[in-house]
PDB file of C-alpha atoms in Angstrom:
ATOM      1  CA  UNK R   1       0.083  -0.095   0.098  1.00  0.00           C
ATOM      2  CA  UNK R   2       1.434   3.544  -1.056  1.00  0.00           C
ATOM      3  CA  UNK R   3       1.321   6.303   1.861  1.00  0.00           C
ATOM      4  CA  UNK R   4       1.769   9.864   1.029  1.00  0.00           C
ATOM      5  CA  UNK R   5       4.555  11.163   3.209  1.00  0.00           C
ATOM      6  CA  UNK R   6       5.024  15.044   3.303  1.00  0.00           C
ATOM      7  CA  UNK R   7       8.625  15.982   3.087  1.00  0.00           C
ATOM      8  CA  UNK R   8      10.363  19.461   3.309  1.00  0.00           C
ATOM      9  CA  UNK R   9      13.698  20.451   1.401  1.00  0.00           C
ATOM     10  CA  UNK R  10      15.741  21.747   4.152  1.00  0.00           C
ATOM     11  CA  UNK R  11      18.520  24.147   4.174  1.00  0.00           C
ATOM     12  CA  UNK R  12      20.784  24.017   7.010  1.00  0.00           C
ATOM     13  CA  UNK R  13      22.114  27.135   8.633  1.00  0.00           C
ATOM     14  CA  UNK R  14      25.779  27.827   8.079  1.00  0.00           C
ATOM     15  CA  UNK R  15      25.908  25.304   5.244  1.00  0.00           C
ATOM     16  CA  UNK R  16      25.589  26.027   1.665  1.00  0.00           C
ATOM     17  CA  UNK R  17      22.837  24.728  -0.685  1.00  0.00           C
ATOM     18  CA  UNK R  18      25.014  21.984  -1.712  1.00  0.00           C
ATOM     19  CA  UNK R  19      24.146  20.177   1.462  1.00  0.00           C
ATOM     20  CA  UNK R  20      20.299  20.659   1.156  1.00  0.00           C
ATOM     21  CA  UNK R  21      18.276  17.385   1.674  1.00  0.00           C
ATOM     22  CA  UNK R  22      14.906  16.196   1.926  1.00  0.00           C
ATOM     23  CA  UNK R  23      13.449  15.303   5.309  1.00  0.00           C
ATOM     24  CA  UNK R  24      10.017  14.190   6.784  1.00  0.00           C
ATOM     25  CA  UNK R  25       8.333  16.163   9.297  1.00  0.00           C
ATOM     26  CA  UNK R  26       8.436  13.520  11.833  1.00  0.00           C
ATOM     27  CA  UNK R  27      12.360  13.769  11.284  1.00  0.00           C
ATOM     28  CA  UNK R  28      12.526  17.249  11.652  1.00  0.00           C
ATOM     29  CA  UNK R  29      10.382  17.499  14.833  1.00  0.00           C
ATOM     30  CA  UNK R  30      12.914  15.591  16.789  1.00  0.00           C
ATOM     31  CA  UNK R  31      14.546  19.013  17.062  1.00  0.00           C
ATOM     32  CA  UNK R  32      12.378  21.104  19.221  1.00  0.00           C
ATOM     33  CA  UNK R  33      13.778  24.267  17.511  1.00  0.00           C
ATOM     34  CA  UNK R  34      12.357  23.376  14.309  1.00  0.00           C
ATOM     35  CA  UNK R  35       8.692  23.285  15.348  1.00  0.00           C
ATOM     36  CA  UNK R  36       8.267  27.071  15.029  1.00  0.00           C
ATOM     37  CA  UNK R  37      10.101  27.188  11.660  1.00  0.00           C
ATOM     38  CA  UNK R  38       7.659  24.506  10.151  1.00  0.00           C
ATOM     39  CA  UNK R  39       4.815  26.420  11.481  1.00  0.00           C
ATOM     40  CA  UNK R  40       5.963  29.653   9.817  1.00  0.00           C
ATOM     41  CA  UNK R  41       6.633  27.835   6.699  1.00  0.00           C
ATOM     42  CA  UNK R  42       3.068  26.283   6.467  1.00  0.00           C
ATOM     43  CA  UNK R  43       1.521  29.742   7.056  1.00  0.00           C
ATOM     44  CA  UNK R  44       3.518  31.253   4.312  1.00  0.00           C
ATOM     45  CA  UNK R  45       2.561  28.455   1.878  1.00  0.00           C
ATOM     46  CA  UNK R  46      -1.119  29.027   3.016  1.00  0.00           C
ATOM     47  CA  UNK R  47      -0.734  32.748   2.208  1.00  0.00           C
ATOM     48  CA  UNK R  48       0.620  31.702  -1.325  1.00  0.00           C
ATOM     49  CA  UNK R  49      -2.304  29.307  -1.985  1.00  0.00           C
ATOM     50  CA  UNK R  50      -4.747  32.235  -1.178  1.00  0.00           C
ATOM     51  CA  UNK R  51      -4.241  33.483  -4.763  1.00  0.00           C
ATOM     52  CA  UNK R  52      -5.359  30.262  -6.295  1.00  0.00           C
ATOM     53  CA  UNK R  53      -7.885  28.502  -3.711  1.00  0.00           C
ATOM     54  CA  UNK R  54     -10.361  29.655  -1.197  1.00  0.00           C
ATOM     55  CA  UNK R  55      -9.422  32.507   1.236  1.00  0.00           C
ATOM     56  CA  UNK R  56      -7.409  31.675   4.305  1.00  0.00           C
ATOM     57  CA  UNK R  57      -8.757  33.208   7.648  1.00  0.00           C
ATOM     58  CA  UNK R  58      -6.447  34.358  10.582  1.00  0.00           C
ATOM     59  CA  UNK R  59      -7.074  35.584  13.990  1.00  0.00           C
ATOM     60  CA  UNK R  60      -4.838  37.710  16.064  1.00  0.00           C
ATOM     61  CA  UNK R  61      -4.848  35.877  19.324  1.00  0.00           C
ATOM     62  CA  UNK R  62      -3.983  37.327  22.431  1.00  0.00           C
ATOM     63  CA  UNK R  63      -2.572  34.560  24.810  1.00  0.00           C
ATOM     64  CA  UNK R  64      -3.422  34.140  28.391  1.00  0.00           C
ATOM     65  CA  UNK R  65      -0.890  35.485  30.863  1.00  0.00           C
ATOM     66  CA  UNK R  66       1.184  37.011  27.987  1.00  0.00           C
ATOM     67  CA  UNK R  67       1.176  40.756  27.137  1.00  0.00           C
ATOM     68  CA  UNK R  68      -0.665  42.076  24.128  1.00  0.00           C
ATOM     69  CA  UNK R  69       2.724  42.578  22.297  1.00  0.00           C
ATOM     70  CA  UNK R  70       3.139  38.981  22.189  1.00  0.00           C
ATOM     71  CA  UNK R  71      -0.286  38.312  20.283  1.00  0.00           C
ATOM     72  CA  UNK R  72       0.215  36.220  17.112  1.00  0.00           C
ATOM     73  CA  UNK R  73      -1.895  35.619  13.863  1.00  0.00           C
ATOM     74  CA  UNK R  74      -2.987  32.029  13.897  1.00  0.00           C
ATOM     75  CA  UNK R  75      -4.903  30.094  11.137  1.00  0.00           C
ATOM     76  CA  UNK R  76      -8.862  29.730  12.061  1.00  0.00           C
ATOM     77  CA  UNK R  77      -8.396  25.843  12.231  1.00  0.00           C
ATOM     78  CA  UNK R  78      -5.836  26.137  15.179  1.00  0.00           C
ATOM     79  CA  UNK R  79      -7.977  28.406  17.224  1.00  0.00           C
ATOM     80  CA  UNK R  80     -10.416  27.142  19.826  1.00  0.00           C
ATOM     81  CA  UNK R  81     -13.953  27.390  18.058  1.00  0.00           C
ATOM     82  CA  UNK R  82     -15.599  28.589  21.299  1.00  0.00           C
ATOM     83  CA  UNK R  83     -13.169  31.679  21.315  1.00  0.00           C
ATOM     84  CA  UNK R  84     -14.006  32.252  17.642  1.00  0.00           C
ATOM     85  CA  UNK R  85     -17.843  32.347  18.597  1.00  0.00           C
ATOM     86  CA  UNK R  86     -17.085  34.636  21.517  1.00  0.00           C
ATOM     87  CA  UNK R  87     -15.202  37.101  19.290  1.00  0.00           C
ATOM     88  CA  UNK R  88     -18.225  37.110  16.519  1.00  0.00           C
ATOM     89  CA  UNK R  89     -20.515  37.956  19.628  1.00  0.00           C
ATOM     90  CA  UNK R  90     -18.294  40.981  20.419  1.00  0.00           C
ATOM     91  CA  UNK R  91     -17.929  41.929  16.885  1.00  0.00           C
ATOM     92  CA  UNK R  92     -21.890  41.862  16.725  1.00  0.00           C
ATOM     93  CA  UNK R  93     -22.313  44.464  19.114  1.00  0.00           C
ATOM     94  CA  UNK R  94     -22.525  47.831  17.556  1.00  0.00           C
ATOM     95  CA  UNK R  95     -21.839  51.391  18.729  1.00  0.00           C
ATOM     96  CA  UNK R  96     -24.484  53.273  20.906  1.00  0.00           C
ATOM     97  CA  UNK R  97     -23.863  56.976  21.241  1.00  0.00           C
ATOM     98  CA  UNK R  98     -26.871  57.524  23.562  1.00  0.00           C
ATOM     99  CA  UNK R  99     -25.859  58.371  27.006  1.00  0.00           C
ATOM    100  CA  UNK R 100     -28.210  57.120  29.522  1.00  0.00           C
ATOM    101  CA  UNK R 101     -28.715  59.085  32.668  1.00  0.00           C
ATOM    102  CA  UNK R 102     -28.329  57.795  36.149  1.00  0.00           C
ATOM    103  CA  UNK R 103     -31.764  56.759  37.656  1.00  0.00           C
ATOM    104  CA  UNK R 104     -33.119  59.193  40.275  1.00  0.00           C
ATOM    105  CA  UNK R 105     -32.643  58.333  43.848  1.00  0.00           C
ATOM    106  CA  UNK R 106     -36.285  57.564  44.600  1.00  0.00           C
ATOM    107  CA  UNK R 107     -36.084  54.617  42.067  1.00  0.00           C
ATOM    108  CA  UNK R 108     -33.643  52.773  44.231  1.00  0.00           C
ATOM    109  CA  UNK R 109     -35.181  49.459  45.506  1.00  0.00           C
ATOM    110  CA  UNK R 110     -33.576  47.127  47.980  1.00  0.00           C
ATOM    111  CA  UNK R 111     -32.647  43.446  46.300  1.00  0.00           C
ATOM    112  CA  UNK R 112     -34.296  40.831  48.537  1.00  0.00           C
ATOM    113  CA  UNK R 113     -32.678  37.803  46.990  1.00  0.00           C
ATOM    114  CA  UNK R 114     -29.500  37.411  45.067  1.00  0.00           C
ATOM    115  CA  UNK R 115     -30.068  36.925  41.187  1.00  0.00           C
ATOM    116  CA  UNK R 116     -28.481  34.066  39.537  1.00  0.00           C
ATOM    117  CA  UNK R 117     -25.336  35.284  37.986  1.00  0.00           C
ATOM    118  CA  UNK R 118     -22.982  33.496  35.249  1.00  0.00           C
ATOM    119  CA  UNK R 119     -22.377  29.631  36.000  1.00  0.00           C
ATOM    120  CA  UNK R 120     -24.965  29.755  38.565  1.00  0.00           C
ATOM    121  CA  UNK R 121     -23.367  31.842  40.989  1.00  0.00           C
ATOM    122  CA  UNK R 122     -25.322  33.703  43.871  1.00  0.00           C
ATOM    123  CA  UNK R 123     -24.382  36.029  46.498  1.00  0.00           C
ATOM    124  CA  UNK R 124     -24.277  35.031  50.115  1.00  0.00           C
ATOM    125  CA  UNK R 125     -26.609  37.158  52.393  1.00  0.00           C
ATOM    126  CA  UNK R 126     -24.093  39.488  53.800  1.00  0.00           C
ATOM    127  CA  UNK R 127     -22.516  40.002  50.297  1.00  0.00           C
ATOM    128  CA  UNK R 128     -26.220  41.130  48.926  1.00  0.00           C
ATOM    129  CA  UNK R 129     -26.382  43.490  51.944  1.00  0.00           C
ATOM    130  CA  UNK R 130     -23.124  45.063  50.754  1.00  0.00           C
ATOM    131  CA  UNK R 131     -24.403  45.030  47.243  1.00  0.00           C
ATOM    132  CA  UNK R 132     -27.473  46.839  48.392  1.00  0.00           C
ATOM    133  CA  UNK R 133     -25.638  49.325  50.381  1.00  0.00           C
ATOM    134  CA  UNK R 134     -23.339  50.125  47.162  1.00  0.00           C
ATOM    135  CA  UNK R 135     -26.303  50.596  45.113  1.00  0.00           C
ATOM    136  CA  UNK R 136     -28.180  52.854  47.494  1.00  0.00           C
ATOM    137  CA  UNK R 137     -25.083  55.151  47.638  1.00  0.00           C
ATOM    138  CA  UNK R 138     -24.866  55.200  44.080  1.00  0.00           C
ATOM    139  CA  UNK R 139     -28.503  56.067  43.497  1.00  0.00           C
ATOM    140  CA  UNK R 140     -27.774  58.860  46.146  1.00  0.00           C
ATOM    141  CA  UNK R 141     -24.912  60.148  44.115  1.00  0.00           C
ATOM    142  CA  UNK R 142     -22.643  59.403  47.131  1.00  0.00           C
ATOM    143  CA  UNK R 143     -19.327  58.236  47.282  1.00  0.00           C
ATOM    144  CA  UNK R 144     -18.831  55.213  49.635  1.00  0.00           C
ATOM    145  CA  UNK R 145     -16.003  52.964  51.216  1.00  0.00           C
ATOM    146  CA  UNK R 146     -16.420  49.080  51.339  1.00  0.00           C
ATOM    147  CA  UNK R 147     -14.738  47.929  54.240  1.00  0.00           C
ATOM    148  CA  UNK R 148     -14.643  44.447  55.522  1.00  0.00           C
ATOM    149  CA  UNK R 149     -12.743  41.409  56.496  1.00  0.00           C
ATOM    150  CA  UNK R 150     -10.283  39.660  54.005  1.00  0.00           C
ATOM    151  CA  UNK R 151     -11.736  37.078  52.077  1.00  0.00           C
ATOM    152  CA  UNK R 152     -15.271  37.918  52.432  1.00  0.00           C
ATOM    153  CA  UNK R 153     -15.853  38.870  48.852  1.00  0.00           C
ATOM    154  CA  UNK R 154     -15.453  42.799  48.457  1.00  0.00           C
ATOM    155  CA  UNK R 155     -14.416  42.149  44.889  1.00  0.00           C
ATOM    156  CA  UNK R 156     -17.542  40.115  44.072  1.00  0.00           C
ATOM    157  CA  UNK R 157     -19.646  42.506  45.729  1.00  0.00           C
ATOM    158  CA  UNK R 158     -18.011  45.292  43.597  1.00  0.00           C
ATOM    159  CA  UNK R 159     -18.279  43.330  40.265  1.00  0.00           C
ATOM    160  CA  UNK R 160     -21.906  42.643  40.868  1.00  0.00           C
ATOM    161  CA  UNK R 161     -22.578  46.174  41.676  1.00  0.00           C
ATOM    162  CA  UNK R 162     -21.295  47.131  38.329  1.00  0.00           C
ATOM    163  CA  UNK R 163     -23.274  44.572  36.739  1.00  0.00           C
ATOM    164  CA  UNK R 164     -26.333  45.942  38.480  1.00  0.00           C
ATOM    165  CA  UNK R 165     -25.408  49.364  36.786  1.00  0.00           C
ATOM    166  CA  UNK R 166     -25.157  47.589  33.712  1.00  0.00           C
ATOM    167  CA  UNK R 167     -28.691  46.453  33.999  1.00  0.00           C
ATOM    168  CA  UNK R 168     -30.070  49.978  34.443  1.00  0.00           C
ATOM    169  CA  UNK R 169     -28.964  50.786  30.884  1.00  0.00           C
ATOM    170  CA  UNK R 170     -25.649  52.470  31.689  1.00  0.00           C
ATOM    171  CA  UNK R 171     -23.454  49.893  29.842  1.00  0.00           C
ATOM    172  CA  UNK R 172     -19.923  51.600  30.159  1.00  0.00           C
ATOM    173  CA  UNK R 173     -17.288  53.018  30.812  1.00  0.00           C
ATOM    174  CA  UNK R 174     -16.630  51.654  34.105  1.00  0.00           C
ATOM    175  CA  UNK R 175     -12.980  51.818  35.558  1.00  0.00           C
ATOM    176  CA  UNK R 176     -11.157  49.517  38.138  1.00  0.00           C
ATOM    177  CA  UNK R 177      -7.849  50.767  39.951  1.00  0.00           C
ATOM    178  CA  UNK R 178      -6.112  47.984  41.814  1.00  0.00           C
ATOM    179  CA  UNK R 179      -2.676  46.900  42.805  1.00  0.00           C
ATOM    180  CA  UNK R 180      -0.714  45.091  40.235  1.00  0.00           C
ATOM    181  CA  UNK R 181      -0.967  41.897  42.020  1.00  0.00           C
ATOM    182  CA  UNK R 182      -4.741  41.823  42.228  1.00  0.00           C
ATOM    183  CA  UNK R 183      -5.716  42.556  38.565  1.00  0.00           C
ATOM    184  CA  UNK R 184      -5.360  38.895  37.563  1.00  0.00           C
ATOM    185  CA  UNK R 185      -7.828  38.123  40.418  1.00  0.00           C
ATOM    186  CA  UNK R 186     -10.381  41.067  39.340  1.00  0.00           C
ATOM    187  CA  UNK R 187     -10.268  39.815  35.693  1.00  0.00           C
ATOM    188  CA  UNK R 188     -10.959  36.286  36.827  1.00  0.00           C
ATOM    189  CA  UNK R 189     -13.923  37.239  38.920  1.00  0.00           C
ATOM    190  CA  UNK R 190     -15.328  39.276  36.160  1.00  0.00           C
ATOM    191  CA  UNK R 191     -15.361  36.374  33.813  1.00  0.00           C
ATOM    192  CA  UNK R 192     -16.608  34.055  36.455  1.00  0.00           C
ATOM    193  CA  UNK R 193     -19.593  36.214  37.561  1.00  0.00           C
ATOM    194  CA  UNK R 194     -20.574  38.201  34.518  1.00  0.00           C
ATOM    195  CA  UNK R 195     -20.625  38.570  30.731  1.00  0.00           C
ATOM    196  CA  UNK R 196     -19.275  41.994  30.883  1.00  0.00           C
ATOM    197  CA  UNK R 197     -16.341  42.776  28.410  1.00  0.00           C
ATOM    198  CA  UNK R 198     -13.537  43.694  30.632  1.00  0.00           C
ATOM    199  CA  UNK R 199     -10.168  44.700  29.390  1.00  0.00           C
ATOM    200  CA  UNK R 200      -6.782  44.938  31.508  1.00  0.00           C
ATOM    201  CA  UNK R 201      -5.088  47.965  30.520  1.00  0.00           C
ATOM    202  CA  UNK R 202      -1.467  47.510  31.594  1.00  0.00           C
ATOM    203  CA  UNK R 203       1.910  46.835  30.066  1.00  0.00           C
ATOM    204  CA  UNK R 204       4.409  48.484  27.747  1.00  0.00           C
ATOM    205  CA  UNK R 205       3.488  51.096  25.171  1.00  0.00           C
ATOM    206  CA  UNK R 206       3.243  48.706  22.558  1.00  0.00           C
ATOM    207  CA  UNK R 207       0.700  46.538  24.419  1.00  0.00           C
ATOM    208  CA  UNK R 208      -1.017  49.547  25.373  1.00  0.00           C
ATOM    209  CA  UNK R 209      -1.151  50.727  21.672  1.00  0.00           C
ATOM    210  CA  UNK R 210      -2.703  47.482  20.739  1.00  0.00           C
ATOM    211  CA  UNK R 211      -5.381  47.670  23.453  1.00  0.00           C
ATOM    212  CA  UNK R 212      -6.446  50.873  22.196  1.00  0.00           C
ATOM    213  CA  UNK R 213      -6.318  49.989  18.672  1.00  0.00           C
ATOM    214  CA  UNK R 214      -8.317  46.434  18.896  1.00  0.00           C
ATOM    215  CA  UNK R 215     -10.143  46.437  22.214  1.00  0.00           C
ATOM    216  CA  UNK R 216     -11.344  50.146  23.238  1.00  0.00           C
ATOM    217  CA  UNK R 217     -12.938  51.835  20.640  1.00  0.00           C
ATOM    218  CA  UNK R 218     -15.602  51.632  17.994  1.00  0.00           C
ATOM    219  CA  UNK R 219     -14.245  52.679  14.656  1.00  0.00           C
ATOM    220  CA  UNK R 220     -15.955  53.895  11.525  1.00  0.00           C
ATOM    221  CA  UNK R 221     -15.543  52.445   7.780  1.00  0.00           C
ATOM    222  CA  UNK R 222     -12.366  54.863   7.457  1.00  0.00           C
ATOM    223  CA  UNK R 223     -10.777  53.506  10.828  1.00  0.00           C
ATOM    224  CA  UNK R 224     -11.443  56.532  12.613  1.00  0.00           C
ATOM    225  CA  UNK R 225     -12.590  56.280  16.286  1.00  0.00           C
ATOM    226  CA  UNK R 226     -16.196  57.076  16.915  1.00  0.00           C
ATOM    227  CA  UNK R 227     -16.374  59.513  19.827  1.00  0.00           C
ATOM    228  CA  UNK R 228     -18.298  58.333  23.198  1.00  0.00           C
ATOM    229  CA  UNK R 229     -18.561  54.809  21.990  1.00  0.00           C
ATOM    230  CA  UNK R 230     -16.347  51.859  23.743  1.00  0.00           C
ATOM    231  CA  UNK R 231     -16.002  48.321  22.897  1.00  0.00           C
ATOM    232  CA  UNK R 232     -15.368  47.611  26.591  1.00  0.00           C
ATOM    233  CA  UNK R 233     -17.759  47.552  29.571  1.00  0.00           C
ATOM    234  CA  UNK R 234     -15.012  47.719  32.395  1.00  0.00           C
ATOM    235  CA  UNK R 235     -11.203  48.542  32.293  1.00  0.00           C
ATOM    236  CA  UNK R 236      -9.097  47.430  34.876  1.00  0.00           C
ATOM    237  CA  UNK R 237      -5.734  49.150  35.391  1.00  0.00           C
ATOM    238  CA  UNK R 238      -3.165  49.691  37.990  1.00  0.00           C
ATOM    239  CA  UNK R 239      -2.003  52.295  40.299  1.00  0.00           C
ATOM    240  CA  UNK R 240       1.211  52.595  38.508  1.00  0.00           C
ATOM    241  CA  UNK R 241      -0.587  53.416  35.281  1.00  0.00           C
ATOM    242  CA  UNK R 242      -2.396  56.270  37.052  1.00  0.00           C
ATOM    243  CA  UNK R 243       0.649  57.598  38.600  1.00  0.00           C
ATOM    244  CA  UNK R 244       2.415  57.579  35.252  1.00  0.00           C
ATOM    245  CA  UNK R 245      -0.236  59.576  33.628  1.00  0.00           C
ATOM    246  CA  UNK R 246      -2.460  58.045  30.975  1.00  0.00           C
ATOM    247  CA  UNK R 247      -4.104  60.667  28.602  1.00  0.00           C
ATOM    248  CA  UNK R 248      -5.883  58.168  26.873  1.00  0.00           C
ATOM    249  CA  UNK R 249      -7.794  57.270  30.151  1.00  0.00           C
ATOM    250  CA  UNK R 250      -7.928  60.848  31.332  1.00  0.00           C
ATOM    251  CA  UNK R 251      -9.991  61.624  28.260  1.00  0.00           C
ATOM    252  CA  UNK R 252     -12.658  59.251  28.953  1.00  0.00           C
ATOM    253  CA  UNK R 253     -15.825  60.215  30.958  1.00  0.00           C
ATOM    254  CA  UNK R 254     -16.101  57.389  33.473  1.00  0.00           C
ATOM    255  CA  UNK R 255     -19.568  56.250  34.767  1.00  0.00           C
ATOM    256  CA  UNK R 256     -18.269  54.395  37.734  1.00  0.00           C
ATOM    257  CA  UNK R 257     -14.837  54.181  39.411  1.00  0.00           C
ATOM    258  CA  UNK R 258     -13.831  51.338  41.970  1.00  0.00           C
ATOM    259  CA  UNK R 259     -10.478  51.899  43.691  1.00  0.00           C
ATOM    260  CA  UNK R 260      -9.207  48.773  45.371  1.00  0.00           C
ATOM    261  CA  UNK R 261      -7.218  49.509  48.634  1.00  0.00           C
ATOM    262  CA  UNK R 262      -8.382  52.913  48.622  1.00  0.00           C
ATOM    263  CA  UNK R 263      -6.747  53.776  52.047  1.00  0.00           C
ATOM    264  CA  UNK R 264      -3.856  54.682  50.023  1.00  0.00           C
ATOM    265  CA  UNK R 265      -5.839  57.980  49.504  1.00  0.00           C
ATOM    266  CA  UNK R 266      -6.014  58.743  53.073  1.00  0.00           C
ATOM    267  CA  UNK R 267      -2.947  61.369  52.687  1.00  0.00           C
ATOM    268  CA  UNK R 268      -4.090  64.587  50.742  1.00  0.00           C
ATOM    269  CA  UNK R 269      -0.675  64.708  49.564  1.00  0.00           C
ATOM    270  CA  UNK R 270      -0.742  61.168  47.921  1.00  0.00           C
ATOM    271  CA  UNK R 271       0.659  61.271  44.241  1.00  0.00           C
ATOM    272  CA  UNK R 272      -2.099  58.637  43.339  1.00  0.00           C
ATOM    273  CA  UNK R 273      -4.937  61.281  44.335  1.00  0.00           C
ATOM    274  CA  UNK R 274      -3.120  63.858  42.284  1.00  0.00           C
ATOM    275  CA  UNK R 275      -3.268  61.512  39.350  1.00  0.00           C
ATOM    276  CA  UNK R 276      -6.998  60.880  39.801  1.00  0.00           C
ATOM    277  CA  UNK R 277      -7.557  64.619  39.773  1.00  0.00           C
ATOM    278  CA  UNK R 278      -6.607  64.732  36.130  1.00  0.00           C
ATOM    279  CA  UNK R 279      -9.226  62.052  35.220  1.00  0.00           C
ATOM    280  CA  UNK R 280     -12.827  62.806  34.313  1.00  0.00           C
ATOM    281  CA  UNK R 281     -14.469  60.687  37.057  1.00  0.00           C
TER     282      UNK R 281
END
């Protein structure tokens, strides 16, 4: 029985073309350094085939635990289908330039029973009490501090608070400022409890530029930013980003801001406080 075996014509580094030879993929994969070279070669071949066959689809993939600048273009068949569907759902959201006003104070109603959040999660009784208190203050245009023992779910109460605001029709933009060590936890809890589109805004200039280009703004057919419209519901950023000055964040009119470990603001001469004064909060 004849079996087709794909072979590659290999040119070895530091050797002339005189020493090129044919090798199977199985032989080449014995050297782990070759794996990425084969992948890049196949991508180039697929790109060339595009001119003679059906279009080839690529997705720009942002990898978990890696910065945006390490994103890579991947063939459609190499991407998890559930992630493609999630991406298409986000792409289907259209820009909305309407500004929904905050409800009047007298429209606040106490929530007596926790709703069922994503994956069947529900608030405990004391967490529901904290949520009601946050909402009461928000309806009454009053800033507040949620203080509690460690491990009792202040992050979850804050996230479900934003979710309730979202349900009033105010869909964005929300801002969370947190220590660098906690932003992964914030992002994880957002995805565990809600379907809000949350973006972590942190990293090098290249990463931040990519976030601005792909994650933050709706654009028209000419690629121009549509003012007052945002792809995200919430942005999570760090104290360091605020201290360093972020004109792109300062320019946004934030509808709700949550500051984790806000006791840092006790000192009126605090640099973080000075940075916050430059923002449209």
